[in-house]
mmCIF file with all atom_site columns, C-alpha atoms in Angstrom:
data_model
loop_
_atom_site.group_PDB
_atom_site.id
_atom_site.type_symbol
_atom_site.label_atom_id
_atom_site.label_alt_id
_atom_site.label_comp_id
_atom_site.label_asym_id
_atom_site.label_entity_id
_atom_site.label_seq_id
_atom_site.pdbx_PDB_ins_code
_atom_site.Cartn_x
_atom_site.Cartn_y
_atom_site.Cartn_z
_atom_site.occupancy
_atom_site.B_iso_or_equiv
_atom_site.pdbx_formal_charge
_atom_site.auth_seq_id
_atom_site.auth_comp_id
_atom_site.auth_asym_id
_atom_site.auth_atom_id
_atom_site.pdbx_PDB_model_num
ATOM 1  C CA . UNK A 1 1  ? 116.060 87.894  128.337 1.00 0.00 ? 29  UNK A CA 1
ATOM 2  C CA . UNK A 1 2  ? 117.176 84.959  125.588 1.00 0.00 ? 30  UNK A CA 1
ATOM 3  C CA . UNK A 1 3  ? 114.030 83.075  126.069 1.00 0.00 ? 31  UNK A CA 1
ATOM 4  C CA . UNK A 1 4  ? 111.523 86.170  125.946 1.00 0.00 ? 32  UNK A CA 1
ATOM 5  C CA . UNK A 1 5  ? 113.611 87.032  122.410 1.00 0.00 ? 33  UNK A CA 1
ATOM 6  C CA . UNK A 1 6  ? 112.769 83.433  121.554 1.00 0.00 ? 34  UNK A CA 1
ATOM 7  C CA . UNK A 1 7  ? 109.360 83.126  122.385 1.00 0.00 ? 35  UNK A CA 1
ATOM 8  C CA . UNK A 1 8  ? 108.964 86.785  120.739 1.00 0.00 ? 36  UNK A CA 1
ATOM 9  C CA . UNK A 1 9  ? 110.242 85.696  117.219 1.00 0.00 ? 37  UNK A CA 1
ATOM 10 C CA . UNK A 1 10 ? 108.237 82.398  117.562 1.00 0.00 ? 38  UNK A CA 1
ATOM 11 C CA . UNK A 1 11 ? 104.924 84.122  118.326 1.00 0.00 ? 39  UNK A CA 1
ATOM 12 C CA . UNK A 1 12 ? 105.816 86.504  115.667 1.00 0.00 ? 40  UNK A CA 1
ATOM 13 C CA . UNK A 1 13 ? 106.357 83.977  113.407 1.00 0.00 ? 41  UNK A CA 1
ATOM 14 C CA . UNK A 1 14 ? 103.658 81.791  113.717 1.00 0.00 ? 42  UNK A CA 1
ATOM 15 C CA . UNK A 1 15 ? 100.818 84.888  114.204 1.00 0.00 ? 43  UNK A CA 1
ATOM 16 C CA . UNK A 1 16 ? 102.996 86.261  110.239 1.00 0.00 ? 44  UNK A CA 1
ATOM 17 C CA . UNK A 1 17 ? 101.771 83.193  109.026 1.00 0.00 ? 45  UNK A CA 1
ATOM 18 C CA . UNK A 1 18 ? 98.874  82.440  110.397 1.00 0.00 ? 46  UNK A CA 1
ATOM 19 C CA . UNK A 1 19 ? 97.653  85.849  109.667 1.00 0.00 ? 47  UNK A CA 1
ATOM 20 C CA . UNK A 1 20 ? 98.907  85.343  105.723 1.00 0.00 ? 48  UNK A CA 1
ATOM 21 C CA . UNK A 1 21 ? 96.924  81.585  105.393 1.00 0.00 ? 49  UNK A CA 1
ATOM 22 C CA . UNK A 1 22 ? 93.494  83.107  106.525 1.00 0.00 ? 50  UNK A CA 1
ATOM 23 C CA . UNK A 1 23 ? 94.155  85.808  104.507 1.00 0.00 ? 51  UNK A CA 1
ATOM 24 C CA . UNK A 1 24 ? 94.909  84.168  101.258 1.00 0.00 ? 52  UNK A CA 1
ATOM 25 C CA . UNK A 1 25 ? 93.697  80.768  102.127 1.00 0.00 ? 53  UNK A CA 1
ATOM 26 C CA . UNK A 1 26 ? 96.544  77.940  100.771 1.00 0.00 ? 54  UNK A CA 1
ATOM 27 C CA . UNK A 1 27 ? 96.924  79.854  97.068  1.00 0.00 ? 55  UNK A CA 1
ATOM 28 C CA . UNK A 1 28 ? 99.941  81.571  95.976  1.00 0.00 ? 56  UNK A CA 1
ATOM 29 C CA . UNK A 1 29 ? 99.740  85.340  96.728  1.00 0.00 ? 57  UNK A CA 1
ATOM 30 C CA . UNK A 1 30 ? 102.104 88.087  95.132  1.00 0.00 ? 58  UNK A CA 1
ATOM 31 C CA . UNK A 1 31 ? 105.202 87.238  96.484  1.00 0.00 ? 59  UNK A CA 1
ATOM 32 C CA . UNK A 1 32 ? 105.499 90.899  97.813  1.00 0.00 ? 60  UNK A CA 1
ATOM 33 C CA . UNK A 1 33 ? 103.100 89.795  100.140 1.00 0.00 ? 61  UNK A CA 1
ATOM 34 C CA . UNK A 1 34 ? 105.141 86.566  101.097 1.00 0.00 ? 62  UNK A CA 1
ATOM 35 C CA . UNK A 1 35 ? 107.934 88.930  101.874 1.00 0.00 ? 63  UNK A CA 1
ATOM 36 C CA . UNK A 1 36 ? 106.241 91.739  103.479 1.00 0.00 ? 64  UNK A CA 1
ATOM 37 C CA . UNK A 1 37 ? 104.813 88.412  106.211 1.00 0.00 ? 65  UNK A CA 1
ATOM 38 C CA . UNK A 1 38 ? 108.122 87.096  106.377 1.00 0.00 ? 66  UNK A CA 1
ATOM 39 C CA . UNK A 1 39 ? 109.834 90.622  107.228 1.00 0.00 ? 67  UNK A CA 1
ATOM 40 C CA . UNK A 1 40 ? 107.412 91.928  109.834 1.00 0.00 ? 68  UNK A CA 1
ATOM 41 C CA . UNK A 1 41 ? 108.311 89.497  112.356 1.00 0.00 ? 69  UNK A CA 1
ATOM 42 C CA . UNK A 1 42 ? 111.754 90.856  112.131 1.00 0.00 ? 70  UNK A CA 1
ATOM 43 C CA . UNK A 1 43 ? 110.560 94.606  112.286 1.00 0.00 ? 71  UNK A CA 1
ATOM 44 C CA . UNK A 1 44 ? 108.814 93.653  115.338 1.00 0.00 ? 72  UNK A CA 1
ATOM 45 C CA . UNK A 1 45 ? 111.662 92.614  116.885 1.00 0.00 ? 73  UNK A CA 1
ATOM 46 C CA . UNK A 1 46 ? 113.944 94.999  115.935 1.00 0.00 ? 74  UNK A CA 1
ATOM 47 C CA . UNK A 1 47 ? 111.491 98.152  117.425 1.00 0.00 ? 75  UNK A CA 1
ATOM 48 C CA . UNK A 1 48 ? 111.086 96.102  120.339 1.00 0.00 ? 76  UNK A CA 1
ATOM 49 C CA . UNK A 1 49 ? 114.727 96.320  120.656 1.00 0.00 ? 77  UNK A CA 1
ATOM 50 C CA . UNK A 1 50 ? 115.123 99.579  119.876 1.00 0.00 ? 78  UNK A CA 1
ATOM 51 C CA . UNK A 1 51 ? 112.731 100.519 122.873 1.00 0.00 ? 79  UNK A CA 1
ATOM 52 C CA . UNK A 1 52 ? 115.009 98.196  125.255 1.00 0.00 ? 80  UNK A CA 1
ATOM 53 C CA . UNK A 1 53 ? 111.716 96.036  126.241 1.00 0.00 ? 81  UNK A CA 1
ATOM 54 C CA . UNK A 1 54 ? 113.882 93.297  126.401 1.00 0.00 ? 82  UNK A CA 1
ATOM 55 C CA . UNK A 1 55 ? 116.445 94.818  128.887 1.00 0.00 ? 83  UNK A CA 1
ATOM 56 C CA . UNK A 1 56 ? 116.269 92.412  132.496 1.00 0.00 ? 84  UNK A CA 1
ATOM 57 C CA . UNK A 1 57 ? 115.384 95.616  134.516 1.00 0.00 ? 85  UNK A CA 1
ATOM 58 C CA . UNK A 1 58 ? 111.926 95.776  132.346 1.00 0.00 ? 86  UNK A CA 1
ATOM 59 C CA . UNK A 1 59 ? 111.122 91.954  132.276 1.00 0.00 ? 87  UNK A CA 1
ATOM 60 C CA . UNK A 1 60 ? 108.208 91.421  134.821 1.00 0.00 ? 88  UNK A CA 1
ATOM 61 C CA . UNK A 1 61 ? 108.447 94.823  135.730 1.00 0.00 ? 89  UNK A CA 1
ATOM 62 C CA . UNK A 1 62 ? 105.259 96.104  134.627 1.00 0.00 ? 90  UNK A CA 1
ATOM 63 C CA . UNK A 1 63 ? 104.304 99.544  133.584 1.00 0.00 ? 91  UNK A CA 1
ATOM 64 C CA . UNK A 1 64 ? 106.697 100.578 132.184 1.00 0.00 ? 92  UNK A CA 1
ATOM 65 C CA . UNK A 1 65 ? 107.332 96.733  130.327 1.00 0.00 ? 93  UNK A CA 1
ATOM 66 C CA . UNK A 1 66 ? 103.565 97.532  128.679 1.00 0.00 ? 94  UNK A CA 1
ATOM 67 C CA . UNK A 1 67 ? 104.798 101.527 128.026 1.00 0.00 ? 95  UNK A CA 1
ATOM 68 C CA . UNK A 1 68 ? 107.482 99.833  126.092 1.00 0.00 ? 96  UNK A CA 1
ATOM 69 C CA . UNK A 1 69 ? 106.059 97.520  123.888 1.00 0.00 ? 97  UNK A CA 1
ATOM 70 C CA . UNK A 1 70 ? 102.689 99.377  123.439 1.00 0.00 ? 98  UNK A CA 1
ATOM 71 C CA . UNK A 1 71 ? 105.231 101.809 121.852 1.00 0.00 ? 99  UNK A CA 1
ATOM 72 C CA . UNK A 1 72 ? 107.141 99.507  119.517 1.00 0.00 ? 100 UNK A CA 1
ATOM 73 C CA . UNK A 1 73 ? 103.568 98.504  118.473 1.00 0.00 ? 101 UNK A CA 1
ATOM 74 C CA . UNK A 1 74 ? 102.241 101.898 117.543 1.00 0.00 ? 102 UNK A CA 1
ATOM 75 C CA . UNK A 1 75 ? 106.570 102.327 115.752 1.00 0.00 ? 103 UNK A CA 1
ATOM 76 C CA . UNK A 1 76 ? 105.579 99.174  113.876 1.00 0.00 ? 104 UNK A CA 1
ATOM 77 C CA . UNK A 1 77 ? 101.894 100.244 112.685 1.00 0.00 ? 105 UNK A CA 1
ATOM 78 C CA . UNK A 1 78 ? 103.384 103.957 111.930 1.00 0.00 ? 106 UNK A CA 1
ATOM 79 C CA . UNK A 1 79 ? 106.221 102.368 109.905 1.00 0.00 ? 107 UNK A CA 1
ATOM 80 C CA . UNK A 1 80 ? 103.972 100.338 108.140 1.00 0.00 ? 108 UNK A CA 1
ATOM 81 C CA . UNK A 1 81 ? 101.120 102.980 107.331 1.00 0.00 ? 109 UNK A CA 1
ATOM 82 C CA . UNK A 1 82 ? 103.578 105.486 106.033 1.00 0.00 ? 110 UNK A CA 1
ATOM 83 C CA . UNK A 1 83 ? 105.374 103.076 103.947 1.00 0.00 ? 111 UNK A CA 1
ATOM 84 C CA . UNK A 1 84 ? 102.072 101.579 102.588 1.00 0.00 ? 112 UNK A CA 1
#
């Protein structure tokens, strides 16, 4: 459970910043957008959580592993459309 947290906030990390360079290329952006990149990482994690993917009975388990992070991903994207 530890190491699928880690490798979570790493890919989230990396794909928040990789997303923000070929986006706005190596130039300064507003920094609301620096924050908003650094922050949904941390949103993704936290609805993750929220939807207990990360609990050992749902690791590997399948179906309902996907059910639970397809719906932290459609949490995230609602959270971010309505606050947008």
């Amino acid at each position: 459970m530890l190491r699928a947290r880690a490798a979570d906030s790493a890919v989230a990390l990396v794909s928040g910043f990789l997303a923000y360079v070929i986006h706005f290329g190596w130039t300064r952006a507003w920094p609301t957008y620096i924050g908003i990149t650094l922050l949904l990482p941390f949103l993704w994690m936290l609805t993750v959580s929220l939807n207990r993917a990360y609990e050992s009975r749902f690791l590997g388990v399948g179906s309902e592993e996907f059910r639970r992070v397809a719906r932290s991903g459609i949490s995230l994207v609602a959270i971010v459309s309505f606050t947008a």
